[in-house]
XYZ file of C-alpha atoms in Angstrom:
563
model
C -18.868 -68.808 -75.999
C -19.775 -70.578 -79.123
C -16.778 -72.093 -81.318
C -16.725 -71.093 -84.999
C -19.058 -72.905 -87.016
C -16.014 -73.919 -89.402
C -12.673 -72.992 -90.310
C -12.302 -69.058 -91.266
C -9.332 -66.949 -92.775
C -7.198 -64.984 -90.423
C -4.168 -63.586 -92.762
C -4.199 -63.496 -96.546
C -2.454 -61.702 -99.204
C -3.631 -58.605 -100.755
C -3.938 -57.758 -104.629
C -0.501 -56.387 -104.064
C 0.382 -59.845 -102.913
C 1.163 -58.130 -99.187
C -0.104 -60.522 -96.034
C -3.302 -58.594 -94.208
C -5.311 -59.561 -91.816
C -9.332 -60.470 -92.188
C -10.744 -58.341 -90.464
C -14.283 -59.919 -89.501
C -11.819 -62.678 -88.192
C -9.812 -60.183 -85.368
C -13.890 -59.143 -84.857
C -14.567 -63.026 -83.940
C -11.308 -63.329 -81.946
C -12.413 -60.397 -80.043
C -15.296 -62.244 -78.560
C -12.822 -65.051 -76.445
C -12.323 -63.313 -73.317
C -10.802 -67.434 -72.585
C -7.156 -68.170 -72.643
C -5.977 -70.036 -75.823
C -4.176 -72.778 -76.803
C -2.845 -72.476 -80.135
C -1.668 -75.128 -82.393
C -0.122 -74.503 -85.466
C 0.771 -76.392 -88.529
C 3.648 -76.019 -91.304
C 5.402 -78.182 -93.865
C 5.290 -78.486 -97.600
C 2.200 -78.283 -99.264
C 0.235 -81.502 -100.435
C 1.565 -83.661 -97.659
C -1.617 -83.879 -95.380
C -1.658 -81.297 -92.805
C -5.464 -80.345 -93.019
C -6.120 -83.438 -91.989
C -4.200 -83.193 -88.356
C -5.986 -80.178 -88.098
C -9.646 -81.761 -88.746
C -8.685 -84.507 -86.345
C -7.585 -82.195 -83.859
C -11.174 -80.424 -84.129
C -12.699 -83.813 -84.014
C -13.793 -83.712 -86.858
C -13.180 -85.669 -90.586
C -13.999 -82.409 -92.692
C -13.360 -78.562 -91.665
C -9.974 -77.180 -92.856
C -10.136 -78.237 -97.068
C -8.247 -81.360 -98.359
C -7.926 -81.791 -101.505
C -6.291 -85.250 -103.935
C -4.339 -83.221 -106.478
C -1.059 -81.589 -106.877
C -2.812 -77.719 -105.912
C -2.312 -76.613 -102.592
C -6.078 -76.424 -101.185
C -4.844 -73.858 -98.086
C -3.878 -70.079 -99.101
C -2.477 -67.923 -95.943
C -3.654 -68.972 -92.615
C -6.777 -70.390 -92.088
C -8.004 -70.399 -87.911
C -10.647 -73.344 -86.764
C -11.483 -71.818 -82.913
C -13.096 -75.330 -80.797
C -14.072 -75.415 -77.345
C -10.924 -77.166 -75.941
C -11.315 -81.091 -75.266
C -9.993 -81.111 -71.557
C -9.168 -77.728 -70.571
C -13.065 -76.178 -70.021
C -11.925 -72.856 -69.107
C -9.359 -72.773 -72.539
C -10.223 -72.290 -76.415
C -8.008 -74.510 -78.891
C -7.246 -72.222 -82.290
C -5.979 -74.021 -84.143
C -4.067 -72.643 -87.278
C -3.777 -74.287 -90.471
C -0.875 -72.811 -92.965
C -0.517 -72.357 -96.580
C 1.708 -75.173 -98.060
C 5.420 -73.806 -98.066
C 7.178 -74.415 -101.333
C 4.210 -74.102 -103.710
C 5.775 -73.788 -107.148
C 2.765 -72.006 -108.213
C 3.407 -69.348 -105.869
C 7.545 -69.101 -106.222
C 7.709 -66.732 -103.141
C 10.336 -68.057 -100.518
C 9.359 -64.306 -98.716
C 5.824 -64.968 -98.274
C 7.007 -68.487 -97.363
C 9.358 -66.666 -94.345
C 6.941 -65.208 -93.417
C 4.228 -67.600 -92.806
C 6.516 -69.764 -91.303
C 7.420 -66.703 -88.887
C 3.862 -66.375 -87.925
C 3.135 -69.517 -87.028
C 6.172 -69.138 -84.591
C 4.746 -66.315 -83.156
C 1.221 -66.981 -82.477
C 1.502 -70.566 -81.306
C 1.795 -72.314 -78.093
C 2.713 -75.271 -80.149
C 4.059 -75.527 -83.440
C 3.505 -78.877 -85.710
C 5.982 -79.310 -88.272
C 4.831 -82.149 -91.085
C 6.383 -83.922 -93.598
C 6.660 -86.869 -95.643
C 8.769 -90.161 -95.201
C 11.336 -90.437 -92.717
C 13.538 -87.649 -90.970
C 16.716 -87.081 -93.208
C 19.205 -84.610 -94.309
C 16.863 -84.069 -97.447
C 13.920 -83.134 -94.565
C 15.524 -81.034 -92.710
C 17.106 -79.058 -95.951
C 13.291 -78.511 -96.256
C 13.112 -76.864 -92.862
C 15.689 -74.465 -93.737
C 13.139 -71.514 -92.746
C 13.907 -72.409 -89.187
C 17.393 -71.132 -89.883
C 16.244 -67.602 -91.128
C 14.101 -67.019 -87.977
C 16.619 -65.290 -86.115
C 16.560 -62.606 -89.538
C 12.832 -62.601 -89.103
C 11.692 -62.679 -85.729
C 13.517 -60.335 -82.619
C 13.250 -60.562 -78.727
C 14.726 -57.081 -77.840
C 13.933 -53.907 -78.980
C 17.734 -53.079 -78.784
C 19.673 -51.818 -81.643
C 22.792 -53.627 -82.798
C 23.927 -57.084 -83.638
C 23.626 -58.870 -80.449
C 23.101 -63.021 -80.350
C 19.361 -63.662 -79.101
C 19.633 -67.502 -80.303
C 19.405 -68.622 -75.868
C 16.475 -65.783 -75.617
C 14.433 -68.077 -78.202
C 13.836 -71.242 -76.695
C 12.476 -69.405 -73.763
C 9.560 -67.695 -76.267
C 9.490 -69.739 -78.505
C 6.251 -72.723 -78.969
C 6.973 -76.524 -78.049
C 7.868 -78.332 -81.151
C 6.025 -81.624 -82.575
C 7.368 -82.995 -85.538
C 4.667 -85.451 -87.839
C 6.184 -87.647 -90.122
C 3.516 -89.235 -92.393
C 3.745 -92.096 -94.524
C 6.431 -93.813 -92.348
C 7.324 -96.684 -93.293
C 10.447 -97.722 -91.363
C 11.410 -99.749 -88.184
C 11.980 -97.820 -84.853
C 15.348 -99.384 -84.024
C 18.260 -97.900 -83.510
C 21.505 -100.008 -83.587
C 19.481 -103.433 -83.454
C 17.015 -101.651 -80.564
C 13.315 -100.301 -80.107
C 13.243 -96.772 -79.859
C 10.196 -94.033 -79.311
C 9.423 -91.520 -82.042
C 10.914 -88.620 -79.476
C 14.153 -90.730 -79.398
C 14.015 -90.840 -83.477
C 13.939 -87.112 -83.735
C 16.361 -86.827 -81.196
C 19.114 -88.792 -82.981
C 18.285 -86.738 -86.318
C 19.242 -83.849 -84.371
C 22.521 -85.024 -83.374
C 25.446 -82.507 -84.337
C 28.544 -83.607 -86.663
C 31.780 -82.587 -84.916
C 33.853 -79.980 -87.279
C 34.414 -76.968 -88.427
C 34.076 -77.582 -92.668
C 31.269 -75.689 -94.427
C 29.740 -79.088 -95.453
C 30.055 -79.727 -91.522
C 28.340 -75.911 -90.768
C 25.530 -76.643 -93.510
C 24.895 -80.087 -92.056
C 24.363 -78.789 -88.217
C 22.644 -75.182 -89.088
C 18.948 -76.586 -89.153
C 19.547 -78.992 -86.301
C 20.866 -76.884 -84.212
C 18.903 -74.107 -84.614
C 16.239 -76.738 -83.734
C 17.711 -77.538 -80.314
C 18.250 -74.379 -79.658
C 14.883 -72.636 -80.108
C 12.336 -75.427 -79.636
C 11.550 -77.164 -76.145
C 9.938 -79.255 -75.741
C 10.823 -81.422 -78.690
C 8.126 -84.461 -79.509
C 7.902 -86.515 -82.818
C 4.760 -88.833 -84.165
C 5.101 -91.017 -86.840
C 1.898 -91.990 -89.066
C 1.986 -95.058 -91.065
C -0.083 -94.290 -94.706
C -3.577 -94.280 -93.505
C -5.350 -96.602 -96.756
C -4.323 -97.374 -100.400
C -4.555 -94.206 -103.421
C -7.993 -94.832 -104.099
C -9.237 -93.973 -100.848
C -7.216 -91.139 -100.023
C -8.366 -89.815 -103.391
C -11.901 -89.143 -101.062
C -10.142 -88.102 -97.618
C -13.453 -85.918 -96.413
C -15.212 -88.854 -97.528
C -13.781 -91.499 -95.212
C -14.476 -92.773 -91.231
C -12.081 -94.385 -89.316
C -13.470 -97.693 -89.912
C -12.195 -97.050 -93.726
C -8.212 -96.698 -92.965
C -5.621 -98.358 -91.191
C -6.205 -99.503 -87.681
C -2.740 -98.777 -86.552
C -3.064 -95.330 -88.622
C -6.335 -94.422 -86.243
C -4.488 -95.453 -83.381
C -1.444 -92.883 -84.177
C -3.916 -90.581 -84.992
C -5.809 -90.390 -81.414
C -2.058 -90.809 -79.648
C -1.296 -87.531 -81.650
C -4.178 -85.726 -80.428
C -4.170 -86.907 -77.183
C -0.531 -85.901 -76.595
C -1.174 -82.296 -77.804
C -4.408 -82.105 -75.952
C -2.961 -82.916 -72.869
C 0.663 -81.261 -73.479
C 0.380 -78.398 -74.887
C 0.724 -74.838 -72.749
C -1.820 -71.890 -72.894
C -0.120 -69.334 -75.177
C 1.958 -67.351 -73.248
C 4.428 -64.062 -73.704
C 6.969 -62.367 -72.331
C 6.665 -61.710 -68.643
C 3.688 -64.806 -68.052
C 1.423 -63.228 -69.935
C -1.437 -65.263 -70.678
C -3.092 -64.616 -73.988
C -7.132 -64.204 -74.504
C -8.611 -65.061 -77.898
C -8.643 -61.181 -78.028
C -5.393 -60.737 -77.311
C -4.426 -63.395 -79.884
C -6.424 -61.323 -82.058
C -4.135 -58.076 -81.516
C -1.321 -59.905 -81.546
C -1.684 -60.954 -85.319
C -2.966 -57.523 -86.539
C 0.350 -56.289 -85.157
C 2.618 -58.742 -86.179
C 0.747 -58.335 -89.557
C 1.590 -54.443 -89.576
C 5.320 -54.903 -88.985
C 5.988 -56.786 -91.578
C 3.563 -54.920 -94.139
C 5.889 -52.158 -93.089
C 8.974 -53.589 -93.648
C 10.197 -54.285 -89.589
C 11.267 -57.175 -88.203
C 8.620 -58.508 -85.766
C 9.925 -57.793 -82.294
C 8.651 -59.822 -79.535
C 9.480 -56.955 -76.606
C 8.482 -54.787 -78.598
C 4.843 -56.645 -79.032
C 4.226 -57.103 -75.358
C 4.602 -53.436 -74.468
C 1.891 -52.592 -77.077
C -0.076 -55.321 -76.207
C 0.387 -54.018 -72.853
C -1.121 -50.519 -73.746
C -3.956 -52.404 -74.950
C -4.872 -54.655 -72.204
C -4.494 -52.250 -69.421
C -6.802 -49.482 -71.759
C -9.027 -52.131 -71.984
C -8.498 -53.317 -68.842
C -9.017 -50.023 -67.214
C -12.347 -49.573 -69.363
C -13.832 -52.999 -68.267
C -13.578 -51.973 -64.433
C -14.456 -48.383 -64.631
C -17.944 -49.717 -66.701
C -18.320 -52.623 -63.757
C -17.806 -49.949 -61.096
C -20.460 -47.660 -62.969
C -22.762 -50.523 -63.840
C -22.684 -51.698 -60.181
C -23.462 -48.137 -58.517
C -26.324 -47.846 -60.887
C -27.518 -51.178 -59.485
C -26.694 -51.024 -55.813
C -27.440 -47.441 -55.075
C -31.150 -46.093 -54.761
C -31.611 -42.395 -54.910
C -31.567 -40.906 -52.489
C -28.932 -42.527 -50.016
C -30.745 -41.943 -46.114
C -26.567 -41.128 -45.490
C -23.657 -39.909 -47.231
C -21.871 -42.849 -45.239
C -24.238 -45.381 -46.759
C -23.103 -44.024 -50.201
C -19.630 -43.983 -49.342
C -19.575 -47.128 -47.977
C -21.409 -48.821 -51.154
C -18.382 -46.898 -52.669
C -15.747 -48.181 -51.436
C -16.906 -51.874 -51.639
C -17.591 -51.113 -55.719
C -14.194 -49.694 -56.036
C -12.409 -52.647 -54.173
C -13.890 -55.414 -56.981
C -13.596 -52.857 -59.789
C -9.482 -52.592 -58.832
C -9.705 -55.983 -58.565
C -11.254 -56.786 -61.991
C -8.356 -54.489 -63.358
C -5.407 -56.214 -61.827
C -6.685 -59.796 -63.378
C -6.938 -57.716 -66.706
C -4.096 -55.828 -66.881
C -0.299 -56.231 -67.605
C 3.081 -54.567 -67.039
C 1.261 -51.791 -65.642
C 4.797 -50.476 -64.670
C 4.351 -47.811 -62.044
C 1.054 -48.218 -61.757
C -0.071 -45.655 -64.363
C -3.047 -47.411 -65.250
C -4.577 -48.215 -61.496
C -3.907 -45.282 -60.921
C -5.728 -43.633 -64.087
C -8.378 -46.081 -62.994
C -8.708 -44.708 -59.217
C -8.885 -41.257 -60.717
C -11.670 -41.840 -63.008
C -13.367 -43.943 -60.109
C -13.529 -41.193 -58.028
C -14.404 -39.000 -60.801
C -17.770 -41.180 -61.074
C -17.849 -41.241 -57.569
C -18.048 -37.108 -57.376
C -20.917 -37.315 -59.894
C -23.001 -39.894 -58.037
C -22.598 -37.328 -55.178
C -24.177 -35.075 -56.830
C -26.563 -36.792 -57.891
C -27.989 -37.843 -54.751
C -27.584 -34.375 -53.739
C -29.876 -33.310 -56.452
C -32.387 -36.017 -55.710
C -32.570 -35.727 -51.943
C -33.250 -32.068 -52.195
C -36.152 -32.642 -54.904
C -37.494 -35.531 -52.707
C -37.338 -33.418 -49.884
C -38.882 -30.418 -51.873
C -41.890 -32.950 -52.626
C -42.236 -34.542 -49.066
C -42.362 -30.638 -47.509
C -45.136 -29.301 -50.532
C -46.845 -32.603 -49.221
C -47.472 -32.145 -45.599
C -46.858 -28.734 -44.936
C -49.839 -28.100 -47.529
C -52.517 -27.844 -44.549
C -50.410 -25.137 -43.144
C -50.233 -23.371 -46.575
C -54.416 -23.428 -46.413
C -54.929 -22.161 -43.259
C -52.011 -19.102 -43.928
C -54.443 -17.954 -47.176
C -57.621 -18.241 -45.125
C -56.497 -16.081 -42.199
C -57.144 -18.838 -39.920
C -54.366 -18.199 -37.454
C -55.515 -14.117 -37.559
C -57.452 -14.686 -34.108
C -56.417 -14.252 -30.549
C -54.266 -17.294 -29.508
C -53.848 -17.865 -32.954
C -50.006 -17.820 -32.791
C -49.914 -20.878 -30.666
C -52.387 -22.737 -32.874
C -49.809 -22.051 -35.345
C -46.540 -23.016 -33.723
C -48.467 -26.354 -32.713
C -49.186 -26.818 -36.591
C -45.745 -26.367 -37.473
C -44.425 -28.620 -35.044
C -46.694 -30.891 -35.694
C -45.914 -31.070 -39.160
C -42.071 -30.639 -38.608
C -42.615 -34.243 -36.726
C -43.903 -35.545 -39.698
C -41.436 -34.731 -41.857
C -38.631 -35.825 -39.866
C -40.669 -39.429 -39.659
C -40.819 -40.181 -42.873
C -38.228 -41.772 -44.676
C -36.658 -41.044 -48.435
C -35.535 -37.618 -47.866
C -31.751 -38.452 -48.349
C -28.502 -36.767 -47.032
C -30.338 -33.212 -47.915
C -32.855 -33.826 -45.049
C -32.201 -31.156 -42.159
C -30.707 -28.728 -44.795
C -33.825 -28.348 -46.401
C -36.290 -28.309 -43.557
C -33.564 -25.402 -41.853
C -34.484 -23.751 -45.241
C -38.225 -23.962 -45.080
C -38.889 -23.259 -41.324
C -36.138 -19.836 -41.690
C -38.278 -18.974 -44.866
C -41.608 -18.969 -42.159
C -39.863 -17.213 -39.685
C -41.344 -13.688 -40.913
C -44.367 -15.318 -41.204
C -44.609 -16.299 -37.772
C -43.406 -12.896 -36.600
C -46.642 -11.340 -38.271
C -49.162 -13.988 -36.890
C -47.066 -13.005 -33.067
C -47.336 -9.335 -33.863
C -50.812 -9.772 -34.648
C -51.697 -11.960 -32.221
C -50.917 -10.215 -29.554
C -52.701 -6.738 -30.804
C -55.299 -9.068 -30.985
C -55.319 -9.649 -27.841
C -55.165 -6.333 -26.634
C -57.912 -5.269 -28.294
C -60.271 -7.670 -26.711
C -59.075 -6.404 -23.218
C -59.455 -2.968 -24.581
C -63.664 -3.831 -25.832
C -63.907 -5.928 -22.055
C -62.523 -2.097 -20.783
C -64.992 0.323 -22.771
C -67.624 -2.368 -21.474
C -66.359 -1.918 -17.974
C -66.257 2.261 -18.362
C -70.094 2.433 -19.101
C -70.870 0.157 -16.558
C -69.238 2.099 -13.277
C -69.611 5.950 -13.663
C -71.608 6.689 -10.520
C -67.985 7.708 -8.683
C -64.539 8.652 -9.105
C -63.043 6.204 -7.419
C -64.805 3.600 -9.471
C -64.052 5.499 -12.528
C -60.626 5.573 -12.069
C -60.445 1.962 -10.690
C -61.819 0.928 -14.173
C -59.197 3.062 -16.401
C -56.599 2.202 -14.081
C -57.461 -1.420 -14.900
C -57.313 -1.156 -18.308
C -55.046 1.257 -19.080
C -52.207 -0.610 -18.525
C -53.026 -2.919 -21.336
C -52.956 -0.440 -23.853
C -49.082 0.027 -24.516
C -47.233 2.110 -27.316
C -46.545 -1.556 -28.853
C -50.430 -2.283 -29.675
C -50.545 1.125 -31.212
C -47.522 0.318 -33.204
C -49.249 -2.687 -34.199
C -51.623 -1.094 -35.158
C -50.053 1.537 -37.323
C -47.851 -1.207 -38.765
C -50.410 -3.259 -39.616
C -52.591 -0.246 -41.477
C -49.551 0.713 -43.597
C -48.230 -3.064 -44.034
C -48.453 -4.968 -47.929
C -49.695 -8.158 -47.863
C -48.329 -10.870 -49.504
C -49.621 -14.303 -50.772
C -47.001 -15.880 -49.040
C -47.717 -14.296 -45.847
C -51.136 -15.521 -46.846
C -52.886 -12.193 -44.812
C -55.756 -10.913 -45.945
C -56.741 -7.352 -45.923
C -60.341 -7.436 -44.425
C -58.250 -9.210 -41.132
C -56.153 -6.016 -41.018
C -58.777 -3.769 -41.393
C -60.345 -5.113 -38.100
C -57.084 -3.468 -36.599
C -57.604 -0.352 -37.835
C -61.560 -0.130 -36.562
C -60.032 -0.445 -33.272
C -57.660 2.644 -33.387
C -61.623 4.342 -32.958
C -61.489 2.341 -29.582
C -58.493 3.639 -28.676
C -59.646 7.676 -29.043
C -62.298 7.514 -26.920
C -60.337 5.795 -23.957
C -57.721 8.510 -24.220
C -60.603 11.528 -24.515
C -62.450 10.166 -21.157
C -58.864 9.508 -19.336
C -57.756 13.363 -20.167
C -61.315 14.466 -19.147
C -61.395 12.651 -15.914
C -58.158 13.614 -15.375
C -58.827 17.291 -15.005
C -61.708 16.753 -13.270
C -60.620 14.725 -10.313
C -56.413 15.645 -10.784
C -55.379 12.019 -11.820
């Protein structure tokens, strides 16, 4: 995924002077299917934080600077870089409107920017000029309100969250520019983290000026861990910093470089993947919901609830979660399977693999799915997709089958309309053809699961036809032996005893069931799909004539001779 080109507005205030979210910035956000490390940055305006946040992106120019008294940064600006270690992560980084801008006057919008940058970082960087004193953290008295602005539980009533925070809560870094003091404590070298640390140190007491003095810090201790502190010596002399954007590393302070890339280094290496109630890892999408709903609280007038966040944001990555493996499953059947399947178990078993990394897609998606309503939405509208694939191949194996029969049962078709199998022994012929062609079928492949069901169908449908080609095979038959007898009659009449060998001989072949034939046959409609031709039945009737005379000379002979 490619970073933003440059630094881009996520929240800003409306013409009603209400924060709201940018919306082709949640549409950018959406795009980061990677987990995110956020850093944000807060302090008074005009005291240099841009230009942490262009270091941070490696870059000298990005987030605006600016050498006047204005404050260059309105509501929260977002820089998204592919992160410098972590290959699989996405730094944001966040850069904040100056708190404290006297052109502004608006210690609410202040609250609340401060707020935000609680909620949405992994990290929060806190700047600010000089050294750490009472006067600086005076200035930080918005930490103090958080617990007004910002709730874990969705419970009602006043109930102390203050040990819930630090759990939530982002790692803390405090920047102190333009330091100009000695570590040493007490005649002794001491790290930044060990400066901070002593700042925070509680007065013992219970005096208002005592209260007032230990609010700040100890709402520090008690909602930020990790703590860390960097101090940054001034980086060149007014002139240059005049033309910040303008200026490499070769034009300021060596030791103020070396700070610099000990800052970034630390926070590069330190900070966590945001991360929410419960483990959950946040996306650069998620991120993206996140704001719009923290955004929509306090447009509304609620207190930002951080339960209360993680169950919606639940809703939303298990919908989405749930959408993402039903269109892999449906992508992956439309891929895998070729209609039709030879086997319903082939299908299934294409199925069932599908399903298995489809499930699996939506458990690494999905969150709090608490009693499993979402799988098990999921395995419903799997098998839903499932049921119509079935019928699909259905469908298709009964048209392919359709085909392959028109295709080589077509022979059989021509010699039905041409009367071919009208002859004596023609019935055989014709079972041979059908078997024949019943082999075929069965040979060749791509019929699909449909593949007996629809030959069963075809070969019942012939089943009347091959009753007609029997029936008139075998009066076919019969009257042959009956032509070979009238033959045989005008051959032998010199004595009765040849006479009545003859009849006697043929006789016998001349049953009720040829005349029956024969009478069916006269008064029988053709079809076309019988495929019999009239002219083939007439030769039927023609020998009914046959038939008459064999009878006249048998009743004539018999009362002659007393057969």
């Amino acid at each position: 995924l490619a970073p933003f080109h440059g630094p881009v507005c996520l929240i800003e205030n409306d013409s009603d002077g209400k924060l709201c979210v940018v919306r082709s910035a949640l549409e950018t956000l959406s795009q980061i299917e990677q987990h995110v490390v956020v850093v944000a940055v807060v302090g008074l305006y005009r005291t240099g934080k841009s230009y942490l946040m262009n270091k941070l992106a490696g870059t000298n120019k990005g987030f605006a600077l600016g050498a006047t008294i204005q404050s260059q940064t309105k509501g929260i600006w977002m820089w998204c870089v592919p992160h410098p270690i972590k290959s699989d992560h996405t730094l944001v980084l966040l850069d904040t409107e100056g708190l404290g801008d006297v052109e502004k006057g608006d210690d609410s919008n202040d609250n609340w920017i401060f707020s935000l940058a609680v909620l949405l970082s992994s990290t929060l960087v806190y700047n600010s000029m000089g050294t750490i004193d009472n006067y600086a953290l005076e200035k930080l008295h918005y930490v103090t309100e958080l617990t007004d602005l910002i709730k874990v539980k969705s419970v009602e009533g006043d109930i102390d969250e203050s040990a819930d925070y630090v759990r939530f809560f982002p790692s803390f870094v405090w920047a102190v520019r333009d330091f100009g003091l000695e570590l040493k404590l007490d005649g002794k070298p001491i790290t930044a983290h060990q400066y901070l640390e002593n700042a925070l140190k509680l007065k013992q007491g219970t005096s208002n000026k005592i209260v007032n003095y230990n609010l700040p810090r100890d709402c520090l201790r008690k909602f930020f861990s990790p703590r860390w502190c960097f101090v940054f010596e001034r980086p060149a002399n007014s002139e240059k910093m005049k033309r910040m954007e303008e200026l490499t590393d070769a034009d300021l302070e060596p030791s103020f470089v070396k700070q610099s890339r000990d800052f970034c280094d630390h926070l590069f290496k330190e900070v966590k993947t945001k991360t929410m109630i419960g483990g959950l890892k946040v996306t650069g999408k998620m991120l993206g919901n996140l704001t719009e709903m923290y955004v929509d609280m306090i447009r509304s007038g609620q207190v930002p609830c951080l339960d209360n966040a993680v169950v919606a944001l639940a809703q939303i990555e298990n919908s989405s979660a749930l959408e993402k493996a039903k269109a892999y499953y449906q992508q992956s059947m439309a891929k895998m399977v070729v209609f039709p399947t030879e086997t319903q178990q082939q299908l299934s078993m294409v199925h069932a693999s599908m399903e298995r990394e489809a499930v699996a897609i939506f458990m690494n998606s999905s969150f709090k799915d608490e009693d499993q309503k979402y799988q098990k939405e999921l395995m419903k509208a799997l098998q839903e997709v499932y049921s119509t694939i079935c019928e699909k191949n259905l469908q298709e194996s009964q048209r392919a089958c359709t085909h392959i029969i028109e295709h080589i049962f077509a022979p059989l078709k021509v010699q039905l309309r041409n009367g071919s199998y009208m002859t004596p022994g023609g019935y055989k012929h014709y079972c041979d053809d059908l078997k024949m062609m019943t082999s075929e079928y069965r040979s060749t492949g791509g019929k699909g699961v449909k593949a007996e069901e629809v030959l069963k169908e075809y070969l019942n449908d012939k089943e009347s036809t091959g009753q007609a080609i029997l029936s008139a095979d075998q009066s076919l038959t019969e009257a042959e032996l009956k032509a070979e007898g009238e033959d045989l009659c005008w051959n032998y009449p010199s004595s009765k005893c040849e006479w009545q060998t003859v009849i006697f001989a043929t006789l016998p072949l001349i049953k009720i069931q040829g005349l029956c034939t024969m009478v069916f046959l006269k008064s029988f409609t053709i079809t076309d799909e019988e495929n019999v031709t009239y002219c083939v039945a007439q030769n039927y009737i023609n020998e009914v004539h046959f038939l008459g005379f064999a009878l006249s000379l048998f009743r004539g002979e018999s009362e002659k001779g007393g057969v």
